[in-house]
Amino acid sequence: QSALTQPPSASGSPGQSVTISCTGTSSDVGGYEFVSWYQQFPGKAPKLMIYEVSKRPSGVPDRFSGSKSGNTASLTVSGLQAEDEADYYCSSYGGSNHYVVFGGGTKLTVL
Amino acid sequence: EVHLVESGGGWVQPGGSLRLSCAASGFTFTGYWMSWVRQAPGKGLEWVANIKQDGTEKYYGDSVKGRFTISRDNAKKSLYLQMDSLSAEDSALYYCARDTSSWDFDYWGQGSLVTVSS
């Protein structure tokens, strides 16, 4: 149950696009279409932004999109807005023993 | 509206025990797996455990296996986490979360803080 690998930080200017990566193994990210992304503001609970690699829950702006290639998943935020500044975490189903593994988190800064 | 409210956190000495509770409302509790997820101060998220709708299947993260026990009372619409043999590494904000069928968490509580210190 090793944590997924995310860059500790990412940044972009308003209006730009930024992509955050999430690297796992063939036993988690690469093996299933069950990758999720969460947004978390300081002192708040995480919020589900993307599920099943690329699906958005109701109410999540279409500026947020997800994808996956091999053992690496990605979250892209297009048309960056100041309100997007937050921590972002990926997660994946780990298969056997029904466990879920998270990434270490990426702090997104809007310059 | 879905609500998850955790309680039971607090300060405990190393080696001690604590039991967290999570009261659920606004949805059919028996229709969902449920999980506990924790976050140490200034750190990332860590999945702790989950439990099937009827309580017959339970799974744990490696760091808590053998020390923590997840359970639920469907009549009370409540989720529990019994934590034994606690160490400083278990200090964290513990979230109760509703699982979806695709192994993600669509609703979260506000968290219950556990501090393990002498």
mmCIF file with all atom_site columns, C-alpha atoms in Angstrom, chain A residues 4-73:
data_model
loop_
_atom_site.group_PDB
_atom_site.id
_atom_site.type_symbol
_atom_site.label_atom_id
_atom_site.label_alt_id
_atom_site.label_comp_id
_atom_site.label_asym_id
_atom_site.label_entity_id
_atom_site.label_seq_id
_atom_site.pdbx_PDB_ins_code
_atom_site.Cartn_x
_atom_site.Cartn_y
_atom_site.Cartn_z
_atom_site.occupancy
_atom_site.B_iso_or_equiv
_atom_site.pdbx_formal_charge
_atom_site.auth_seq_id
_atom_site.auth_comp_id
_atom_site.auth_asym_id
_atom_site.auth_atom_id
_atom_site.pdbx_PDB_model_num
ATOM 1  C CA . LEU A 1 4  ? 0.714   7.523  -5.098  1.00 0.00 ? 4  LEU A CA 1
ATOM 2  C CA . THR A 1 5  ? 3.257   10.113 -6.232  1.00 0.00 ? 5  THR A CA 1
ATOM 3  C CA . GLN A 1 6  ? 2.201   13.703 -6.826  1.00 0.00 ? 6  GLN A CA 1
ATOM 4  C CA . PRO A 1 7  ? 4.335   16.827 -7.247  1.00 0.00 ? 7  PRO A CA 1
ATOM 5  C CA . PRO A 1 8  ? 4.258   18.827 -4.002  1.00 0.00 ? 8  PRO A CA 1
ATOM 6  C CA . SER A 1 9  ? 3.391   22.038 -5.794  1.00 0.00 ? 9  SER A CA 1
ATOM 7  C CA . ALA A 1 10 ? 2.024   23.439 -9.045  1.00 0.00 ? 10 ALA A CA 1
ATOM 8  C CA . SER A 1 11 ? 1.214   26.954 -10.167 1.00 0.00 ? 11 SER A CA 1
ATOM 9  C CA . GLY A 1 12 ? -0.244  28.999 -12.957 1.00 0.00 ? 12 GLY A CA 1
ATOM 10 C CA . SER A 1 13 ? -1.577  32.446 -13.736 1.00 0.00 ? 13 SER A CA 1
ATOM 11 C CA . PRO A 1 14 ? -5.268  33.251 -13.996 1.00 0.00 ? 14 PRO A CA 1
ATOM 12 C CA . GLY A 1 15 ? -6.686  32.000 -17.254 1.00 0.00 ? 15 GLY A CA 1
ATOM 13 C CA . GLN A 1 16 ? -3.902  29.499 -17.836 1.00 0.00 ? 16 GLN A CA 1
ATOM 14 C CA . SER A 1 17 ? -4.101  25.717 -17.626 1.00 0.00 ? 17 SER A CA 1
ATOM 15 C CA . VAL A 1 18 ? -2.216  23.567 -15.160 1.00 0.00 ? 18 VAL A CA 1
ATOM 16 C CA . THR A 1 19 ? -1.882  19.796 -14.996 1.00 0.00 ? 19 THR A CA 1
ATOM 17 C CA . ILE A 1 20 ? -1.154  17.775 -11.868 1.00 0.00 ? 20 ILE A CA 1
ATOM 18 C CA . SER A 1 21 ? 0.179   14.255 -12.235 1.00 0.00 ? 21 SER A CA 1
ATOM 19 C CA . CYS A 1 22 ? -0.429  11.209 -10.067 1.00 0.00 ? 22 CYS A CA 1
ATOM 20 C CA . THR A 1 23 ? 1.797   8.188  -10.558 1.00 0.00 ? 23 THR A CA 1
ATOM 21 C CA . GLY A 1 24 ? 1.109   4.737  -9.215  1.00 0.00 ? 24 GLY A CA 1
ATOM 22 C CA . THR A 1 25 ? 1.669   1.190  -10.375 1.00 0.00 ? 25 THR A CA 1
ATOM 23 C CA . SER A 1 26 ? -0.089  -1.439 -12.436 1.00 0.00 ? 26 SER A CA 1
ATOM 24 C CA . SER A 1 27 ? -1.644  -2.667 -9.170  1.00 0.00 ? 27 SER A CA 1
ATOM 25 C CA . ASP A 1 28 ? -3.550  0.538  -8.589  1.00 0.00 ? 28 ASP A CA 1
ATOM 26 C CA . VAL A 1 29 ? -3.712  3.465  -11.063 1.00 0.00 ? 29 VAL A CA 1
ATOM 27 C CA . GLY A 1 30 ? -2.753  1.372  -14.074 1.00 0.00 ? 30 GLY A CA 1
ATOM 28 C CA . GLY A 1 31 ? -4.951  -1.569 -13.199 1.00 0.00 ? 31 GLY A CA 1
ATOM 29 C CA . TYR A 1 32 ? -8.338  0.038  -12.702 1.00 0.00 ? 32 TYR A CA 1
ATOM 30 C CA . GLU A 1 33 ? -10.491 2.881  -13.979 1.00 0.00 ? 33 GLU A CA 1
ATOM 31 C CA . PHE A 1 34 ? -11.048 3.999  -10.385 1.00 0.00 ? 34 PHE A CA 1
ATOM 32 C CA . VAL A 1 35 ? -8.944  7.142  -10.026 1.00 0.00 ? 35 VAL A CA 1
ATOM 33 C CA . SER A 1 36 ? -10.403 10.097 -8.171  1.00 0.00 ? 36 SER A CA 1
ATOM 34 C CA . TRP A 1 37 ? -9.337  13.658 -7.424  1.00 0.00 ? 37 TRP A CA 1
ATOM 35 C CA . TYR A 1 38 ? -10.185 15.777 -4.382  1.00 0.00 ? 38 TYR A CA 1
ATOM 36 C CA . GLN A 1 39 ? -9.914  19.479 -3.679  1.00 0.00 ? 39 GLN A CA 1
ATOM 37 C CA . GLN A 1 40 ? -9.227  20.611 -0.130  1.00 0.00 ? 40 GLN A CA 1
ATOM 38 C CA . PHE A 1 41 ? -9.154  24.110 1.316   1.00 0.00 ? 41 PHE A CA 1
ATOM 39 C CA . PRO A 1 42 ? -7.381  24.798 4.628   1.00 0.00 ? 42 PRO A CA 1
ATOM 40 C CA . GLY A 1 43 ? -9.466  23.647 7.562   1.00 0.00 ? 43 GLY A CA 1
ATOM 41 C CA . LYS A 1 44 ? -12.096 22.044 5.336   1.00 0.00 ? 44 LYS A CA 1
ATOM 42 C CA . ALA A 1 45 ? -12.994 18.498 4.372   1.00 0.00 ? 45 ALA A CA 1
ATOM 43 C CA . PRO A 1 46 ? -11.948 17.247 0.936   1.00 0.00 ? 46 PRO A CA 1
ATOM 44 C CA . LYS A 1 47 ? -14.389 17.601 -1.950  1.00 0.00 ? 47 LYS A CA 1
ATOM 45 C CA . LEU A 1 48 ? -14.709 15.054 -4.745  1.00 0.00 ? 48 LEU A CA 1
ATOM 46 C CA . MET A 1 49 ? -13.864 16.721 -8.076  1.00 0.00 ? 49 MET A CA 1
ATOM 47 C CA . ILE A 1 50 ? -13.250 13.801 -10.446 1.00 0.00 ? 50 ILE A CA 1
ATOM 48 C CA . TYR A 1 51 ? -14.172 10.132 -10.212 1.00 0.00 ? 51 TYR A CA 1
ATOM 49 C CA . GLU A 1 52 ? -13.614 7.108  -12.442 1.00 0.00 ? 52 GLU A CA 1
ATOM 50 C CA . VAL A 1 53 ? -10.644 8.882  -14.039 1.00 0.00 ? 53 VAL A CA 1
ATOM 51 C CA . SER A 1 54 ? -12.557 11.555 -15.938 1.00 0.00 ? 54 SER A CA 1
ATOM 52 C CA . LYS A 1 55 ? -16.120 11.948 -14.659 1.00 0.00 ? 55 LYS A CA 1
ATOM 53 C CA . ARG A 1 56 ? -17.275 15.080 -12.860 1.00 0.00 ? 56 ARG A CA 1
ATOM 54 C CA . PRO A 1 57 ? -19.847 15.047 -10.043 1.00 0.00 ? 57 PRO A CA 1
ATOM 55 C CA . SER A 1 58 ? -22.756 17.393 -10.442 1.00 0.00 ? 58 SER A CA 1
ATOM 56 C CA . GLY A 1 59 ? -21.745 20.961 -9.674  1.00 0.00 ? 59 GLY A CA 1
ATOM 57 C CA . VAL A 1 60 ? -18.054 20.652 -10.493 1.00 0.00 ? 60 VAL A CA 1
ATOM 58 C CA . PRO A 1 61 ? -17.059 23.139 -13.199 1.00 0.00 ? 61 PRO A CA 1
ATOM 59 C CA . ASP A 1 62 ? -16.054 21.658 -16.552 1.00 0.00 ? 62 ASP A CA 1
ATOM 60 C CA . ARG A 1 63 ? -12.760 23.527 -16.173 1.00 0.00 ? 63 ARG A CA 1
ATOM 61 C CA . PHE A 1 64 ? -11.693 20.468 -14.204 1.00 0.00 ? 64 PHE A CA 1
ATOM 62 C CA . SER A 1 65 ? -10.877 17.383 -16.235 1.00 0.00 ? 65 SER A CA 1
ATOM 63 C CA . GLY A 1 66 ? -9.146  14.070 -15.614 1.00 0.00 ? 66 GLY A CA 1
ATOM 64 C CA . SER A 1 67 ? -7.297  11.538 -17.704 1.00 0.00 ? 67 SER A CA 1
ATOM 65 C CA . LYS A 1 68 ? -5.036  8.517  -17.391 1.00 0.00 ? 68 LYS A CA 1
ATOM 66 C CA . SER A 1 69 ? -2.235  6.945  -19.365 1.00 0.00 ? 69 SER A CA 1
ATOM 67 C CA . GLY A 1 70 ? -0.667  3.755  -18.093 1.00 0.00 ? 70 GLY A CA 1
ATOM 68 C CA . ASN A 1 71 ? 0.219   4.126  -14.431 1.00 0.00 ? 71 ASN A CA 1
ATOM 69 C CA . THR A 1 72 ? -0.133  7.921  -14.391 1.00 0.00 ? 72 THR A CA 1
ATOM 70 C CA . ALA A 1 73 ? -3.338  9.886  -13.949 1.00 0.00 ? 73 ALA A CA 1
#
